[in-house]
Amino acid sequence: MPGIHMRVAIQNFAASLLLFLLATSFLRPVQAASPAGAAQLISGSPQTYNLGGNGDSGLAIISQNGRFVLFASTANNLTLTNNKLPGTAPLFNVFLRDTSNQTTTLVSVNQSGTGGGNADAFPAGISTNGQFALFESSATDLAANATNGTNIFVRDVINGTTTVVSV
């Protein structure tokens, strides 16, 4: 029955692709407090949330309850701390969007708290309550134990700490 397996695989791929496309730009609310049918921009600028960020966004991971969205973006206008220097190549940073509070937090923040890390970062997982965000990066300025090569990090968003967990 190869045809059945292929049809299921295509359906699963299509559903995953649709979820990816919806989550990277907009998320339909699943909570009763949200207006029926309304969509919320996830990767928007804090100055103008009706407009998207000024870079590419994707690789979204949605928490089990739908409140939190972890995603990667090259945009430098999603938070006040991820501005890039003019003339530098855009890097992917990891962000956490709280759809209930309508806030966006830079997760792959450098140790000084002044911006993103010195290399690309990509989301890997999120806790149900949005406190812990797991991501990978080869950046060396995200935590004290970060070494050359790709590492796995966990960010405690509430306490503002990043730990290397792949050592």
mmCIF file of N, CA, C and O in Angstrom, residues 82-122:
data_model
loop_
_atom_site.group_PDB
_atom_site.id
_atom_site.type_symbol
_atom_site.label_atom_id
_atom_site.label_comp_id
_atom_site.label_asym_id
_atom_site.label_seq_id
_atom_site.Cartn_x
_atom_site.Cartn_y
_atom_site.Cartn_z
ATOM 1 N N ASN A 82 17.729 44.143 19.908
ATOM 2 C CA ASN A 82 18.346 43.339 18.852
ATOM 3 C C ASN A 82 18.729 44.159 17.636
ATOM 4 O O ASN A 82 18.794 43.663 16.540
ATOM 5 N N ASN A 83 19.029 45.421 17.841
ATOM 6 C CA ASN A 83 19.466 46.259 16.730
ATOM 7 C C ASN A 83 20.861 45.856 16.286
ATOM 8 O O ASN A 83 21.741 45.620 17.097
ATOM 9 N N LYS A 84 21.059 45.764 14.990
ATOM 10 C CA LYS A 84 22.350 45.403 14.418
ATOM 11 C C LYS A 84 23.089 46.669 14.000
ATOM 12 O O LYS A 84 22.488 47.695 13.718
ATOM 13 N N LEU A 85 24.398 46.576 13.960
ATOM 14 C CA LEU A 85 25.202 47.695 13.482
ATOM 15 C C LEU A 85 25.011 47.836 11.977
ATOM 16 O O LEU A 85 24.919 46.838 11.261
ATOM 17 N N PRO A 86 24.942 49.054 11.471
ATOM 18 C CA PRO A 86 24.809 49.242 10.021
ATOM 19 C C PRO A 86 25.974 48.587 9.283
ATOM 20 O O PRO A 86 27.112 48.629 9.736
ATOM 21 N N GLY A 87 25.661 47.946 8.169
ATOM 22 C CA GLY A 87 26.698 47.323 7.363
ATOM 23 C C GLY A 87 27.048 45.904 7.761
ATOM 24 O O GLY A 87 27.837 45.261 7.088
ATOM 25 N N THR A 88 26.481 45.390 8.844
ATOM 26 C CA THR A 88 26.757 44.010 9.241
ATOM 27 C C THR A 88 25.703 43.096 8.642
ATOM 28 O O THR A 88 24.554 43.491 8.447
ATOM 29 N N ALA A 89 26.098 41.885 8.343
ATOM 30 C CA ALA A 89 25.170 40.907 7.770
ATOM 31 C C ALA A 89 24.120 40.530 8.812
ATOM 32 O O ALA A 89 24.437 40.400 9.997
ATOM 33 N N PRO A 90 22.870 40.350 8.395
ATOM 34 C CA PRO A 90 21.839 39.971 9.364
ATOM 35 C C PRO A 90 22.047 38.532 9.840
ATOM 36 O O PRO A 90 22.386 37.654 9.058
ATOM 37 N N LEU A 91 21.878 38.350 11.126
ATOM 38 C CA LEU A 91 21.963 37.016 11.727
ATOM 39 C C LEU A 91 20.578 36.601 12.186
ATOM 40 O O LEU A 91 19.745 37.435 12.520
ATOM 41 N N PHE A 92 20.344 35.302 12.228
ATOM 42 C CA PHE A 92 19.107 34.803 12.807
ATOM 43 C C PHE A 92 19.223 34.846 14.325
ATOM 44 O O PHE A 92 20.219 34.401 14.890
ATOM 45 N N ASN A 93 18.235 35.425 14.973
ATOM 46 C CA ASN A 93 18.107 35.413 16.419
ATOM 47 C C ASN A 93 16.829 34.672 16.762
ATOM 48 O O ASN A 93 15.940 34.517 15.928
ATOM 49 N N VAL A 94 16.720 34.239 18.006
ATOM 50 C CA VAL A 94 15.520 33.540 18.472
ATOM 51 C C VAL A 94 14.715 34.499 19.338
ATOM 52 O O VAL A 94 15.267 35.190 20.206
ATOM 53 N N PHE A 95 13.404 34.526 19.093
ATOM 54 C CA PHE A 95 12.480 35.400 19.805
ATOM 55 C C PHE A 95 11.344 34.584 20.388
ATOM 56 O O PHE A 95 10.980 33.535 19.844
ATOM 57 N N LEU A 96 10.775 35.097 21.466
ATOM 58 C CA LEU A 96 9.604 34.484 22.086
ATOM 59 C C LEU A 96 8.478 35.501 22.073
ATOM 60 O O LEU A 96 8.626 36.607 22.605
ATOM 61 N N ARG A 97 7.372 35.125 21.468
ATOM 62 C CA ARG A 97 6.195 36.001 21.419
ATOM 63 C C ARG A 97 5.151 35.464 22.377
ATOM 64 O O ARG A 97 4.773 34.293 22.317
ATOM 65 N N ASP A 98 4.717 36.293 23.309
ATOM 66 C CA ASP A 98 3.624 35.972 24.221
ATOM 67 C C ASP A 98 2.365 36.562 23.596
ATOM 68 O O ASP A 98 2.189 37.785 23.573
ATOM 69 N N THR A 99 1.500 35.716 23.052
ATOM 70 C CA THR A 99 0.322 36.204 22.339
ATOM 71 C C THR A 99 -0.735 36.756 23.273
ATOM 72 O O THR A 99 -1.590 37.523 22.852
ATOM 73 N N SER A 100 -0.663 36.401 24.546
ATOM 74 C CA SER A 100 -1.620 36.922 25.520
ATOM 75 C C SER A 100 -1.251 38.339 25.947
ATOM 76 O O SER A 100 -2.081 39.240 25.950
ATOM 77 N N ASN A 101 0.017 38.537 26.312
ATOM 78 C CA ASN A 101 0.496 39.857 26.736
ATOM 79 C C ASN A 101 0.932 40.721 25.555
ATOM 80 O O ASN A 101 1.263 41.887 25.745
ATOM 81 N N GLN A 102 1.008 40.122 24.369
ATOM 82 C CA GLN A 102 1.456 40.787 23.149
ATOM 83 C C GLN A 102 2.833 41.419 23.318
ATOM 84 O O GLN A 102 3.065 42.590 22.988
ATOM 85 N N THR A 103 3.759 40.617 23.855
ATOM 86 C CA THR A 103 5.143 41.052 24.019
ATOM 87 C C THR A 103 6.067 40.108 23.263
ATOM 88 O O THR A 103 5.757 38.926 23.101
ATOM 89 N N THR A 104 7.196 40.635 22.823
ATOM 90 C CA THR A 104 8.215 39.843 22.148
ATOM 91 C C THR A 104 9.523 40.019 22.898
ATOM 92 O O THR A 104 9.909 41.146 23.222
ATOM 93 N N THR A 105 10.200 38.903 23.178
ATOM 94 C CA THR A 105 11.446 38.909 23.936
ATOM 95 C C THR A 105 12.554 38.292 23.092
ATOM 96 O O THR A 105 12.357 37.244 22.473
ATOM 97 N N LEU A 106 13.717 38.925 23.081
ATOM 98 C CA LEU A 106 14.891 38.344 22.440
ATOM 99 C C LEU A 106 15.417 37.241 23.336
ATOM 100 O O LEU A 106 15.803 37.485 24.482
ATOM 101 N N VAL A 107 15.425 36.009 22.836
ATOM 102 C CA VAL A 107 15.868 34.850 23.617
ATOM 103 C C VAL A 107 17.364 34.623 23.459
ATOM 104 O O VAL A 107 18.069 34.335 24.424
ATOM 105 N N SER A 108 17.877 34.765 22.254
ATOM 106 C CA SER A 108 19.304 34.530 21.998
ATOM 107 C C SER A 108 20.105 35.803 22.245
ATOM 108 O O SER A 108 20.883 36.252 21.410
ATOM 109 N N VAL A 109 19.920 36.369 23.422
ATOM 110 C CA VAL A 109 20.554 37.634 23.787
ATOM 111 C C VAL A 109 21.985 37.385 24.259
ATOM 112 O O VAL A 109 22.273 36.375 24.909
ATOM 113 N N ASN A 110 22.902 38.299 23.923
ATOM 114 C CA ASN A 110 24.289 38.146 24.360
ATOM 115 C C ASN A 110 24.401 38.407 25.865
ATOM 116 O O ASN A 110 23.473 38.909 26.493
ATOM 117 N N GLN A 111 25.555 38.058 26.432
ATOM 118 C CA GLN A 111 25.741 38.163 27.885
ATOM 119 C C GLN A 111 25.630 39.588 28.405
ATOM 120 O O GLN A 111 25.217 39.802 29.544
ATOM 121 N N SER A 112 25.981 40.557 27.588
ATOM 122 C CA SER A 112 25.894 41.946 28.045
ATOM 123 C C SER A 112 24.478 42.499 27.942
ATOM 124 O O SER A 112 24.208 43.587 28.448
ATOM 125 N N GLY A 113 23.573 41.760 27.286
ATOM 126 C CA GLY A 113 22.188 42.203 27.169
ATOM 127 C C GLY A 113 21.967 43.310 26.162
ATOM 128 O O GLY A 113 20.931 43.960 26.173
ATOM 129 N N THR A 114 22.934 43.507 25.269
ATOM 130 C CA THR A 114 22.845 44.615 24.324
ATOM 131 C C THR A 114 22.340 44.207 22.947
ATOM 132 O O THR A 114 22.128 45.062 22.094
ATOM 133 N N GLY A 115 22.172 42.927 22.691
ATOM 134 C CA GLY A 115 21.712 42.473 21.380
ATOM 135 C C GLY A 115 21.794 40.972 21.269
ATOM 136 O O GLY A 115 21.993 40.262 22.260
ATOM 137 N N GLY A 116 21.657 40.491 20.053
ATOM 138 C CA GLY A 116 21.738 39.061 19.802
ATOM 139 C C GLY A 116 23.169 38.569 19.844
ATOM 140 O O GLY A 116 24.117 39.348 19.968
ATOM 141 N N GLY A 117 23.311 37.265 19.745
ATOM 142 C CA GLY A 117 24.632 36.649 19.762
ATOM 143 C C GLY A 117 25.431 36.944 18.505
ATOM 144 O O GLY A 117 24.924 37.524 17.545
ATOM 145 N N ASN A 118 26.689 36.491 18.501
ATOM 146 C CA ASN A 118 27.586 36.780 17.385
ATOM 147 C C ASN A 118 27.544 35.713 16.293
ATOM 148 O O ASN A 118 28.435 35.637 15.456
ATOM 149 N N ALA A 119 26.511 34.881 16.303
ATOM 150 C CA ALA A 119 26.287 33.877 15.247
ATOM 151 C C ALA A 119 24.791 33.560 15.210
ATOM 152 O O ALA A 119 24.048 33.913 16.131
ATOM 153 N N ASP A 120 24.376 32.904 14.135
ATOM 154 C CA ASP A 120 22.964 32.544 13.995
ATOM 155 C C ASP A 120 22.492 31.669 15.148
ATOM 156 O O ASP A 120 23.268 30.899 15.721
ATOM 157 N N ALA A 121 21.202 31.804 15.470
ATOM 158 C CA ALA A 121 20.560 30.979 16.495
ATOM 159 C C ALA A 121 19.218 30.499 15.942
ATOM 160 O O ALA A 121 18.550 31.237 15.205
ATOM 161 N N PHE A 122 18.834 29.263 16.320
ATOM 162 C CA PHE A 122 17.608 28.665 15.803
ATOM 163 C C PHE A 122 16.832 28.004 16.940
ATOM 164 O O PHE A 122 17.421 27.360 17.806
#
